[in-house]
Amino acid sequence: MYRNKNCARFTSTPQKMSSLETVQALIVQNSIAAIRFEVVDIHGISHCRLVASRHFRDKAVDGASFCLRALVCDPKGDTFQGSGFLEDDDCITYPVFETFQVLVWCQSTARILVEPTIDGNLMPQFPRYVARKQLERLAEFGYSLFSSHVYEFYLVEEKTKEVVDKSYNYAATSRICKLEAFVNLLLACLPRAGVDVECIDSERAPGQIKVTYKPAFGVGSADNAHTFKTMVKEIARRNGYVATFMSKPWPDQRGSASYFCHSLWSLKEHRNMIYDSTSESNLSGVCEKWIAGILSHAQAITALMAPTVNCYSRFIPSSLAPINVSWGIENCTCAIRVKVKGPKGSLIENRIPSSGSNPYIVLAATVAAGLDGLASNIPLQAGTAGDAYEQMDFSMEFPELPTSLEQALSVLKSDAVITDALGKDFIDFYVAAKTHECELAKKASTGNDSWEEEMYFDTL
């Protein structure tokens, strides 16, 4: 059994107990029969125990046991070695009361996110915990994070695995018409679970959909992203479809991304710190340092934002996926795209993350890298005004992003700033999980062309 006496001690507080009363009132008000105690694994996959509502208080106060096997599996469900845990032992999970949601597409069922503990200590390997710790570091600098993940995914028929729409015509109204029933379910259900949908688009490949929703402060952004992915997949399954967030399901079609759009806000003044009308670029000094930090560690954090073997087939020239360490204003060919939209709407779009990434880890890695830019005053190179794909010499100015998960993991392990920020326990756990996938991919490369599909298509 893994032990770490230095990680945070879980304690119940009066504020949490007050939130417990609020949740119990919602359970009664909505005639909830059962609550999913939901934990998010390293891959961003949801696991849960269904708790009868009459036992909710006891499980919330005393904790609910959860088998660690759920947290030490690859996306298919096979355990990996080197996790530091005994897979059949239990952890104790406690609910995060503000994440309680009634699942309107289910019968008398609700969901609440839980965080695992061992010997009363919050697990430092748990992605949501890692994200919260980085946000606490950001607060020490006087900032909060306002962010959202823009997801792309493919929708296919469950029985045939054929895409629901075979048109390439980007944003054609006729394509949305074909998806009307499914789209209407998303529009009806997602806002009632806290995900405020803004736009739904048909993307540049057959059956590919993009959804944009409202940002949130703090870890609520990643909570929304996890809720979004889980809901989309579940609603699709209940209606004869499969929604896959596998980053590159087909080699001849474009990959799916989860662009991380974010801005820094002053805790004291509560204003967006990205925009500065007095500078030539309209970007603040804080913004420039933040971007420089992300770029400085872009090669290392690619392992955290493109977390599967399959992700790296997405990074190809002229695909709207980045291939080098570059940034530019309103430039979709760069790794970092900055949108200058005035004092409230200006934001930074990190285009490295693939749709198969874990939103908590994407958030944590972005903050860890950006904070180094603030702390170290890293200078920002000139932005790319033209096509970043034309910078094919991969000079010192435009270094290449990793081209495989194995290479990315090697760069991650050598980046002391990122590994120290996220913690040895998390990094060792993450590397063990992803090394396992690399080894399986090598074995499968001799005679199993469908390995990636079997590993990722239905699960991510």
Tab-separated table of C-alpha atoms in Angstrom:
chain	number	residue	atom	x	y	z
A	1	MET	CA	0.000	0.000	0.000
A	2	TYR	CA	1.257	3.459	-0.942
A	3	ARG	CA	1.729	5.893	1.921
A	4	ASN	CA	2.546	9.589	1.836
A	5	LYS	CA	2.425	11.419	5.149
A	6	ASN	CA	3.304	14.769	3.593
A	7	CYS	CA	0.194	15.289	1.493
A	8	ALA	CA	-2.827	17.248	2.680
A	9	ARG	CA	-4.904	15.843	5.525
A	10	PHE	CA	-8.631	15.565	4.829
A	11	THR	CA	-10.838	17.145	7.447
A	12	SER	CA	-14.523	17.926	7.538
A	13	THR	CA	-15.239	21.607	8.127
A	14	PRO	CA	-18.390	23.486	9.139
A	15	GLN	CA	-18.562	24.894	5.601
A	16	LYS	CA	-18.543	21.403	4.116
A	17	MET	CA	-21.230	20.263	6.569
A	18	SER	CA	-23.351	23.269	5.553
A	19	SER	CA	-22.960	22.191	1.918
A	20	LEU	CA	-23.992	18.686	2.941
A	21	GLU	CA	-27.310	20.055	4.159
A	22	THR	CA	-27.794	21.835	0.829
A	23	VAL	CA	-27.150	18.619	-1.100
A	24	GLN	CA	-29.508	16.631	1.098
A	25	ALA	CA	-32.233	19.195	0.455
A	26	LEU	CA	-31.664	18.836	-3.307
A	27	ILE	CA	-31.871	15.051	-3.019
A	28	VAL	CA	-35.283	15.313	-1.366
A	29	GLN	CA	-36.494	18.096	-3.651
A	30	ASN	CA	-35.654	16.103	-6.805
A	31	SER	CA	-36.781	12.684	-5.478
A	32	ILE	CA	-33.297	11.250	-6.007
A	33	ALA	CA	-33.047	7.521	-5.351
A	34	ALA	CA	-29.287	7.094	-5.885
A	35	ILE	CA	-26.168	9.220	-6.194
A	36	ARG	CA	-23.131	8.314	-8.242
A	37	PHE	CA	-19.974	8.843	-6.192
A	38	GLU	CA	-17.775	9.604	-9.192
A	39	VAL	CA	-13.987	9.526	-9.347
A	40	VAL	CA	-11.933	10.633	-12.380
A	41	ASP	CA	-8.916	8.492	-13.255
A	42	ILE	CA	-5.592	9.533	-14.804
A	43	HIS	CA	-7.058	9.202	-18.317
A	44	GLY	CA	-10.080	11.380	-17.535
A	45	ILE	CA	-12.412	8.365	-17.453
A	46	SER	CA	-15.242	8.346	-14.931
A	47	HIS	CA	-15.649	5.533	-12.394
A	48	CYS	CA	-18.405	5.451	-9.819
A	49	ARG	CA	-20.202	3.689	-6.986
A	50	LEU	CA	-23.966	4.086	-6.851
A	51	VAL	CA	-24.983	5.082	-3.316
A	52	ALA	CA	-28.616	4.799	-2.215
A	53	SER	CA	-29.850	8.241	-1.213
A	54	ARG	CA	-30.860	7.124	2.292
A	55	HIS	CA	-27.167	6.344	2.964
A	56	PHE	CA	-25.791	9.550	1.450
A	57	ARG	CA	-25.186	11.387	4.741
A	58	ASP	CA	-23.223	8.512	6.286
A	59	LYS	CA	-21.092	8.039	3.167
A	60	ALA	CA	-20.502	11.780	2.850
A	61	VAL	CA	-19.424	12.276	6.463
A	62	ASP	CA	-17.557	9.003	7.073
A	63	GLY	CA	-16.351	8.470	3.524
A	64	ALA	CA	-17.133	5.774	0.989
A	65	SER	CA	-14.619	3.048	0.213
A	66	PHE	CA	-13.493	2.684	-3.385
A	67	CYS	CA	-11.243	-0.027	-4.841
A	68	LEU	CA	-7.933	1.369	-6.057
A	69	ARG	CA	-8.105	-0.918	-9.084
A	70	ALA	CA	-10.248	1.756	-10.761
A	71	LEU	CA	-7.336	4.217	-10.564
A	72	VAL	CA	-4.521	1.936	-11.753
A	73	CYS	CA	-6.006	0.760	-15.054
A	74	ASP	CA	-5.296	1.674	-18.652
A	75	PRO	CA	-8.235	2.929	-20.737
A	76	LYS	CA	-9.351	-0.644	-21.511
A	77	GLY	CA	-9.344	-1.610	-17.838
A	78	ASP	CA	-6.119	-3.656	-17.548
A	79	THR	CA	-3.909	-2.727	-14.604
A	80	PHE	CA	-0.452	-1.249	-15.120
A	81	GLN	CA	2.661	-1.819	-13.033
A	82	GLY	CA	4.633	0.776	-11.103
A	83	SER	CA	1.668	2.679	-9.691
A	84	GLY	CA	2.869	2.327	-6.096
A	85	PHE	CA	-0.541	0.928	-5.054
A	86	LEU	CA	-1.886	-2.504	-4.295
A	87	GLU	CA	-4.660	-2.621	-6.866
A	88	ASP	CA	-7.181	-4.536	-4.743
A	89	ASP	CA	-6.856	-2.280	-1.698
A	90	ASP	CA	-9.375	0.442	-0.941
A	91	CYS	CA	-9.133	4.181	-0.673
A	92	ILE	CA	-11.731	6.300	1.128
A	93	THR	CA	-13.502	8.923	-0.957
A	94	TYR	CA	-15.200	12.102	0.189
A	95	PRO	CA	-17.652	14.136	-1.902
A	96	VAL	CA	-17.015	17.633	-3.205
A	97	PHE	CA	-20.438	19.045	-2.400
A	98	GLU	CA	-20.436	21.881	-4.925
A	99	THR	CA	-20.164	19.310	-7.772
A	100	PHE	CA	-23.550	17.717	-7.008
A	101	GLN	CA	-25.705	17.540	-10.152
A	102	VAL	CA	-29.040	15.932	-10.910
A	103	LEU	CA	-28.633	13.749	-14.014
A	104	VAL	CA	-31.708	14.850	-15.905
A	105	TRP	CA	-31.357	12.156	-18.583
A	106	CYS	CA	-31.383	9.395	-15.939
A	107	GLN	CA	-34.177	8.186	-13.711
A	108	SER	CA	-33.994	9.562	-10.137
A	109	THR	CA	-30.180	9.706	-10.245
A	110	ALA	CA	-27.621	12.359	-9.300
A	111	ARG	CA	-23.849	12.681	-9.459
A	112	ILE	CA	-21.247	14.062	-7.102
A	113	LEU	CA	-17.485	14.125	-7.656
A	114	VAL	CA	-15.368	12.569	-4.928
A	115	GLU	CA	-11.687	12.800	-4.022
A	116	PRO	CA	-9.791	9.730	-2.741
A	117	THR	CA	-7.768	9.542	0.465
A	118	ILE	CA	-5.414	6.967	1.964
A	119	ASP	CA	-4.942	6.964	5.732
A	120	GLY	CA	-6.817	10.267	5.779
A	121	ASN	CA	-4.427	11.898	3.293
A	122	LEU	CA	-5.586	13.220	-0.053
A	123	MET	CA	-3.823	11.302	-2.835
A	124	PRO	CA	-1.178	13.491	-4.530
A	125	GLN	CA	-1.524	11.388	-7.707
A	126	PHE	CA	-5.187	12.339	-8.152
A	127	PRO	CA	-5.588	14.758	-11.124
A	128	ARG	CA	-8.217	16.977	-9.492
A	129	TYR	CA	-6.014	17.391	-6.414
A	130	VAL	CA	-3.015	18.271	-8.611
A	131	ALA	CA	-5.076	20.917	-10.427
A	132	ARG	CA	-6.260	22.452	-7.163
A	133	LYS	CA	-2.707	22.686	-5.841
A	134	GLN	CA	-1.559	24.591	-8.943
A	135	LEU	CA	-4.486	26.988	-8.589
A	136	GLU	CA	-3.472	27.577	-4.976
A	137	ARG	CA	0.022	28.475	-6.199
A	138	LEU	CA	-1.514	30.843	-8.751
A	139	ALA	CA	-3.525	32.533	-5.993
A	140	GLU	CA	-0.282	33.226	-4.117
A	141	PHE	CA	0.710	35.370	-7.113
A	142	GLY	CA	-2.584	37.231	-6.806
A	143	TYR	CA	-4.392	35.656	-9.754
A	144	SER	CA	-7.276	33.322	-10.499
A	145	LEU	CA	-7.835	31.340	-13.699
A	146	PHE	CA	-10.932	31.818	-15.863
A	147	SER	CA	-11.047	29.028	-18.412
A	148	SER	CA	-12.877	26.486	-20.528
A	149	HIS	CA	-12.039	23.557	-22.792
A	150	VAL	CA	-13.320	23.645	-26.381
A	151	TYR	CA	-13.924	20.016	-27.362
A	152	GLU	CA	-14.082	18.264	-30.708
A	153	PHE	CA	-15.360	14.699	-31.006
A	154	TYR	CA	-16.708	12.241	-33.561
A	155	LEU	CA	-20.229	10.826	-33.484
A	156	VAL	CA	-20.789	7.396	-35.038
A	157	GLU	CA	-23.606	4.875	-35.240
A	158	GLU	CA	-23.225	2.383	-32.396
A	159	LYS	CA	-23.968	-0.718	-34.485
A	160	THR	CA	-22.016	0.083	-37.639
A	161	LYS	CA	-19.364	2.536	-36.345
A	162	GLU	CA	-20.183	4.641	-39.419
A	163	VAL	CA	-20.028	8.410	-38.938
A	164	VAL	CA	-23.475	9.986	-38.670
A	165	ASP	CA	-22.716	12.568	-41.345
A	166	LYS	CA	-20.434	12.027	-44.328
A	167	SER	CA	-20.146	15.627	-45.483
A	168	TYR	CA	-16.893	17.620	-45.366
A	169	ASN	CA	-18.641	20.959	-45.750
A	170	TYR	CA	-17.538	22.908	-42.678
A	171	ALA	CA	-20.406	24.416	-40.657
A	172	ALA	CA	-22.977	23.630	-43.364
A	173	THR	CA	-26.462	24.081	-41.934
A	174	SER	CA	-27.611	20.846	-43.573
A	175	ARG	CA	-25.170	18.893	-41.398
A	176	ILE	CA	-26.611	20.268	-38.160
A	177	CYS	CA	-30.085	19.342	-39.414
A	178	LYS	CA	-29.015	15.706	-39.672
A	179	LEU	CA	-27.893	15.826	-36.035
A	180	GLU	CA	-30.911	17.750	-34.760
A	181	ALA	CA	-32.198	15.133	-32.299
A	182	PHE	CA	-28.793	14.578	-30.694
A	183	VAL	CA	-27.916	18.275	-30.642
A	184	ASN	CA	-31.242	19.143	-29.007
A	185	LEU	CA	-30.551	16.610	-26.250
A	186	LEU	CA	-27.201	18.268	-25.551
A	187	LEU	CA	-28.803	21.709	-25.506
A	188	ALA	CA	-31.490	20.492	-23.108
A	189	CYS	CA	-29.346	18.436	-20.732
A	190	LEU	CA	-25.927	20.084	-20.510
A	191	PRO	CA	-27.044	23.445	-19.032
A	192	ARG	CA	-29.059	21.623	-16.367
A	193	ALA	CA	-25.837	19.908	-15.282
A	194	GLY	CA	-23.923	23.178	-15.067
A	195	VAL	CA	-22.381	23.183	-18.564
A	196	ASP	CA	-23.656	26.351	-20.254
A	197	VAL	CA	-23.405	25.567	-23.980
A	198	GLU	CA	-22.745	28.554	-26.255
A	199	CYS	CA	-22.236	27.050	-29.723
A	200	ILE	CA	-22.327	23.699	-31.506
A	201	ASP	CA	-20.567	23.390	-34.875
A	202	SER	CA	-20.110	20.688	-37.485
A	203	GLU	CA	-16.359	20.489	-37.991
A	204	ARG	CA	-14.038	19.901	-40.945
A	205	ALA	CA	-14.432	16.124	-41.076
A	206	PRO	CA	-17.440	13.819	-41.495
A	207	GLY	CA	-19.181	13.169	-38.185
A	208	GLN	CA	-16.971	15.611	-36.262
A	209	ILE	CA	-18.631	18.056	-33.849
A	210	LYS	CA	-17.248	20.965	-31.814
A	211	VAL	CA	-18.935	22.346	-28.699
A	212	THR	CA	-18.125	25.628	-26.985
A	213	TYR	CA	-19.444	26.407	-23.505
A	214	LYS	CA	-19.065	29.182	-20.950
A	215	PRO	CA	-15.834	29.405	-18.917
A	216	ALA	CA	-15.575	29.114	-15.145
A	217	PHE	CA	-13.145	30.168	-12.439
A	218	GLY	CA	-10.774	27.734	-10.764
A	219	VAL	CA	-11.120	23.976	-10.819
A	220	GLY	CA	-14.775	24.387	-11.788
A	221	SER	CA	-13.544	24.690	-15.376
A	222	ALA	CA	-12.097	21.156	-15.338
A	223	ASP	CA	-15.167	19.872	-13.473
A	224	ASN	CA	-17.290	21.252	-16.314
A	225	ALA	CA	-15.043	19.633	-18.919
A	226	HIS	CA	-15.249	16.250	-17.231
A	227	THR	CA	-19.023	16.590	-16.862
A	228	PHE	CA	-19.306	17.561	-20.516
A	229	LYS	CA	-17.333	14.588	-21.829
A	230	THR	CA	-19.090	12.082	-19.589
A	231	MET	CA	-22.544	13.425	-20.442
A	232	VAL	CA	-21.926	13.528	-24.201
A	233	LYS	CA	-20.738	9.920	-24.204
A	234	GLU	CA	-23.632	8.736	-22.052
A	235	ILE	CA	-26.332	10.603	-23.970
A	236	ALA	CA	-24.887	9.227	-27.216
A	237	ARG	CA	-24.988	5.644	-25.901
A	238	ARG	CA	-28.584	6.011	-24.768
A	239	ASN	CA	-29.563	7.063	-28.273
A	240	GLY	CA	-27.789	4.532	-30.463
A	241	TYR	CA	-24.524	6.426	-31.016
A	242	VAL	CA	-20.931	6.389	-29.825
A	243	ALA	CA	-19.251	9.730	-29.146
A	244	THR	CA	-15.500	9.216	-29.253
A	245	PHE	CA	-12.928	11.659	-27.905
A	246	MET	CA	-10.127	9.487	-29.280
A	247	SER	CA	-7.762	12.077	-30.705
A	248	LYS	CA	-7.248	10.564	-34.163
A	249	PRO	CA	-9.745	7.756	-34.878
A	250	TRP	CA	-8.934	7.549	-38.595
A	251	PRO	CA	-5.557	8.326	-40.204
A	252	ASP	CA	-7.139	9.988	-43.242
A	253	GLN	CA	-9.328	12.362	-41.197
A	254	ARG	CA	-8.380	15.328	-39.008
A	255	GLY	CA	-7.763	14.858	-35.310
A	256	SER	CA	-9.897	16.117	-32.447
A	257	ALA	CA	-8.622	18.769	-30.047
A	258	SER	CA	-9.614	20.215	-26.688
A	259	TYR	CA	-8.271	23.760	-26.920
A	260	PHE	CA	-7.706	25.222	-23.460
A	261	CYS	CA	-8.948	28.820	-23.484
A	262	HIS	CA	-7.994	30.804	-20.410
A	263	SER	CA	-7.266	34.200	-18.935
A	264	LEU	CA	-5.684	35.448	-15.722
A	265	TRP	CA	-7.785	37.599	-13.419
A	266	SER	CA	-6.589	39.767	-10.573
A	267	LEU	CA	-7.926	38.545	-7.235
A	268	LYS	CA	-7.724	42.048	-5.803
A	269	GLU	CA	-9.275	44.000	-8.669
A	270	HIS	CA	-11.219	41.147	-10.287
A	271	ARG	CA	-10.286	42.104	-13.818
A	272	ASN	CA	-8.777	40.358	-16.817
A	273	MET	CA	-4.991	40.755	-16.738
A	274	ILE	CA	-4.394	39.679	-20.355
A	275	TYR	CA	-5.318	42.944	-22.060
A	276	ASP	CA	-3.414	46.255	-21.932
A	277	SER	CA	-4.625	49.011	-24.230
A	278	THR	CA	-1.431	51.001	-23.709
A	279	SER	CA	0.920	48.393	-25.167
A	280	GLU	CA	1.623	48.051	-28.880
A	281	SER	CA	0.297	44.488	-28.974
A	282	ASN	CA	-2.544	45.192	-26.507
A	283	LEU	CA	-1.077	42.433	-24.335
A	284	SER	CA	0.010	43.061	-20.757
A	285	GLY	CA	3.440	42.269	-19.376
A	286	VAL	CA	1.824	39.596	-17.208
A	287	CYS	CA	0.320	38.002	-20.303
A	288	GLU	CA	3.627	37.999	-22.153
A	289	LYS	CA	5.456	36.353	-19.235
A	290	TRP	CA	2.680	33.757	-18.897
A	291	ILE	CA	2.857	32.847	-22.587
A	292	ALA	CA	6.654	32.711	-22.420
A	293	GLY	CA	6.414	30.247	-19.534
A	294	ILE	CA	4.061	27.980	-21.440
A	295	LEU	CA	6.283	28.076	-24.523
A	296	SER	CA	9.403	27.422	-22.437
A	297	HIS	CA	7.876	24.170	-21.189
A	298	ALA	CA	5.692	23.322	-24.190
A	299	GLN	CA	7.721	20.278	-25.192
A	300	ALA	CA	7.505	18.816	-21.664
A	301	ILE	CA	3.817	19.479	-21.066
A	302	THR	CA	2.911	17.924	-24.430
A	303	ALA	CA	3.144	14.555	-22.652
A	304	LEU	CA	0.392	15.742	-20.299
A	305	MET	CA	-1.784	17.292	-23.011
A	306	ALA	CA	-1.380	14.606	-25.663
A	307	PRO	CA	-1.501	11.631	-23.294
A	308	THR	CA	-2.045	8.680	-25.631
A	309	VAL	CA	0.017	6.936	-28.286
A	310	ASN	CA	-2.718	7.874	-30.742
A	311	CYS	CA	-2.502	11.627	-30.024
A	312	TYR	CA	0.743	12.125	-31.916
A	313	SER	CA	-0.755	11.278	-35.299
A	314	ARG	CA	-2.770	14.500	-34.841
A	315	PHE	CA	0.335	16.722	-34.958
A	316	ILE	CA	0.869	17.100	-38.700
A	317	PRO	CA	1.431	20.186	-40.877
A	318	SER	CA	-1.561	22.125	-42.221
A	319	SER	CA	-3.963	20.272	-39.911
A	320	LEU	CA	-4.768	23.132	-37.486
A	321	ALA	CA	-2.886	21.113	-34.850
A	322	PRO	CA	0.462	22.612	-33.740
A	323	ILE	CA	3.788	21.051	-34.653
A	324	ASN	CA	6.233	23.521	-33.087
A	325	VAL	CA	6.709	25.876	-30.155
A	326	SER	CA	5.131	29.023	-31.520
A	327	TRP	CA	2.594	31.679	-30.644
A	328	GLY	CA	0.689	34.345	-32.507
A	329	ILE	CA	-2.257	36.700	-32.297
A	330	GLU	CA	-5.323	35.095	-33.937
A	331	ASN	CA	-3.026	32.499	-35.499
A	332	CYS	CA	-4.514	28.989	-35.642
A	333	THR	CA	-1.279	27.439	-36.913
A	334	CYS	CA	0.551	28.134	-33.633
A	335	ALA	CA	0.707	26.179	-30.390
A	336	ILE	CA	-0.505	29.255	-28.506
A	337	ARG	CA	-3.110	31.493	-30.094
A	338	VAL	CA	-3.966	34.793	-28.413
A	339	LYS	CA	-7.363	36.360	-28.990
A	340	VAL	CA	-7.386	40.113	-28.309
A	341	LYS	CA	-11.012	40.942	-27.487
A	342	GLY	CA	-10.736	43.991	-25.252
A	343	PRO	CA	-10.514	44.247	-21.460
A	344	LYS	CA	-12.992	41.459	-20.712
A	345	GLY	CA	-12.831	39.008	-23.597
A	346	SER	CA	-9.106	38.666	-24.311
A	347	LEU	CA	-7.803	35.135	-23.782
A	348	ILE	CA	-5.014	32.654	-24.441
A	349	GLU	CA	-5.837	29.513	-26.398
A	350	ASN	CA	-3.514	26.572	-25.790
A	351	ARG	CA	-3.922	24.431	-28.925
A	352	ILE	CA	-1.688	21.542	-27.866
A	353	PRO	CA	-4.277	19.494	-25.903
A	354	SER	CA	-5.928	16.604	-27.719
A	355	SER	CA	-9.543	15.624	-27.079
A	356	GLY	CA	-8.348	12.477	-25.296
A	357	SER	CA	-6.613	14.512	-22.573
A	358	ASN	CA	-7.604	14.796	-18.926
A	359	PRO	CA	-8.930	18.361	-18.333
A	360	TYR	CA	-7.578	18.527	-14.773
A	361	ILE	CA	-4.083	17.654	-15.973
A	362	VAL	CA	-4.266	20.123	-18.877
A	363	LEU	CA	-5.221	22.873	-16.425
A	364	ALA	CA	-2.493	21.920	-13.944
A	365	ALA	CA	0.235	21.722	-16.591
A	366	THR	CA	-0.726	25.071	-18.136
A	367	VAL	CA	-0.652	26.807	-14.758
A	368	ALA	CA	2.636	25.173	-13.740
A	369	ALA	CA	4.303	26.342	-16.968
A	370	GLY	CA	2.735	29.809	-16.926
A	371	LEU	CA	3.735	30.391	-13.322
A	372	ASP	CA	7.361	29.737	-14.194
A	373	GLY	CA	7.089	32.487	-16.766
A	374	LEU	CA	5.835	34.890	-14.087
A	375	ALA	CA	8.379	33.829	-11.485
A	376	SER	CA	11.397	33.741	-13.805
A	377	ASN	CA	10.536	36.713	-16.026
A	378	ILE	CA	11.075	34.587	-19.123
A	379	PRO	CA	11.230	36.874	-22.180
A	380	LEU	CA	8.667	36.302	-24.900
A	381	GLN	CA	9.914	35.689	-28.430
A	382	ALA	CA	8.278	37.565	-31.295
A	383	GLY	CA	4.875	36.241	-32.291
A	384	THR	CA	4.367	34.417	-35.581
A	385	ALA	CA	2.382	36.505	-38.028
A	386	GLY	CA	2.454	33.992	-40.888
A	387	ASP	CA	2.020	30.230	-41.240
A	388	ALA	CA	3.811	28.481	-38.359
A	389	TYR	CA	3.890	25.282	-40.432
A	390	GLU	CA	6.343	26.997	-42.771
A	391	GLN	CA	8.907	27.123	-39.938
A	392	MET	CA	9.930	23.590	-40.842
A	393	ASP	CA	13.630	23.967	-40.017
A	394	PHE	CA	12.724	23.583	-36.333
A	395	SER	CA	15.349	26.098	-35.337
A	396	MET	CA	16.039	27.183	-31.789
A	397	GLU	CA	13.341	29.802	-32.305
A	398	PHE	CA	10.718	27.232	-33.340
A	399	PRO	CA	11.636	23.894	-31.719
A	400	GLU	CA	9.569	20.900	-32.722
A	401	LEU	CA	6.932	19.468	-30.404
A	402	PRO	CA	7.489	15.798	-29.484
A	403	THR	CA	6.414	13.386	-32.204
A	404	SER	CA	5.640	10.382	-29.989
A	405	LEU	CA	4.373	9.731	-26.471
A	406	GLU	CA	7.626	7.975	-25.618
A	407	GLN	CA	9.655	11.026	-26.656
A	408	ALA	CA	7.278	13.366	-24.836
A	409	LEU	CA	7.563	11.392	-21.593
A	410	SER	CA	11.362	11.604	-21.794
A	411	VAL	CA	11.196	15.401	-22.154
A	412	LEU	CA	8.685	15.645	-19.303
A	413	LYS	CA	10.913	13.687	-16.929
A	414	SER	CA	13.850	15.993	-17.704
A	415	ASP	CA	11.921	19.204	-16.986
A	416	ALA	CA	12.611	19.894	-13.311
A	417	VAL	CA	10.296	22.911	-13.141
A	418	ILE	CA	7.211	20.976	-14.258
A	419	THR	CA	7.990	17.785	-12.355
A	420	ASP	CA	8.699	19.706	-9.138
A	421	ALA	CA	5.522	21.768	-9.527
A	422	LEU	CA	3.241	18.791	-10.138
A	423	GLY	CA	5.017	16.595	-7.608
A	424	LYS	CA	7.101	13.429	-7.791
A	425	ASP	CA	4.185	11.230	-6.719
A	426	PHE	CA	1.996	12.414	-9.574
A	427	ILE	CA	4.770	12.353	-12.197
A	428	ASP	CA	5.888	8.832	-11.267
A	429	PHE	CA	2.291	7.608	-11.356
A	430	TYR	CA	1.581	9.308	-14.684
A	431	VAL	CA	4.770	8.073	-16.327
A	432	ALA	CA	4.067	4.516	-15.149
A	433	ALA	CA	0.580	4.623	-16.670
A	434	LYS	CA	1.751	6.047	-19.984
A	435	THR	CA	4.872	3.881	-20.264
A	436	HIS	CA	2.528	0.909	-19.971
A	437	GLU	CA	0.610	2.192	-23.018
A	438	CYS	CA	3.838	2.720	-24.981
A	439	GLU	CA	4.903	-0.860	-24.269
A	440	LEU	CA	1.527	-2.241	-25.326
A	441	ALA	CA	1.690	-0.218	-28.533
A	442	LYS	CA	5.116	-1.649	-29.376
A	443	LYS	CA	3.853	-5.200	-28.886
A	444	ALA	CA	0.778	-4.478	-30.972
A	445	SER	CA	2.742	-2.945	-33.847
A	446	THR	CA	3.499	-6.437	-35.147
A	447	GLY	CA	0.158	-7.749	-36.308
A	448	ASN	CA	-2.608	-5.726	-34.617
A	449	ASP	CA	-3.569	-2.693	-36.637
A	450	SER	CA	-6.706	-2.164	-34.554
A	451	TRP	CA	-4.924	-1.849	-31.194
A	452	GLU	CA	-5.385	1.917	-30.891
A	453	GLU	CA	-9.078	1.657	-31.710
A	454	GLU	CA	-9.560	-1.120	-29.139
A	455	MET	CA	-7.696	0.874	-26.496
A	456	TYR	CA	-9.189	4.344	-27.016
A	457	PHE	CA	-12.220	4.542	-29.319
A	458	ASP	CA	-15.015	3.585	-26.909
A	459	THR	CA	-13.294	4.551	-23.663
A	460	LEU	CA	-11.913	8.082	-24.072
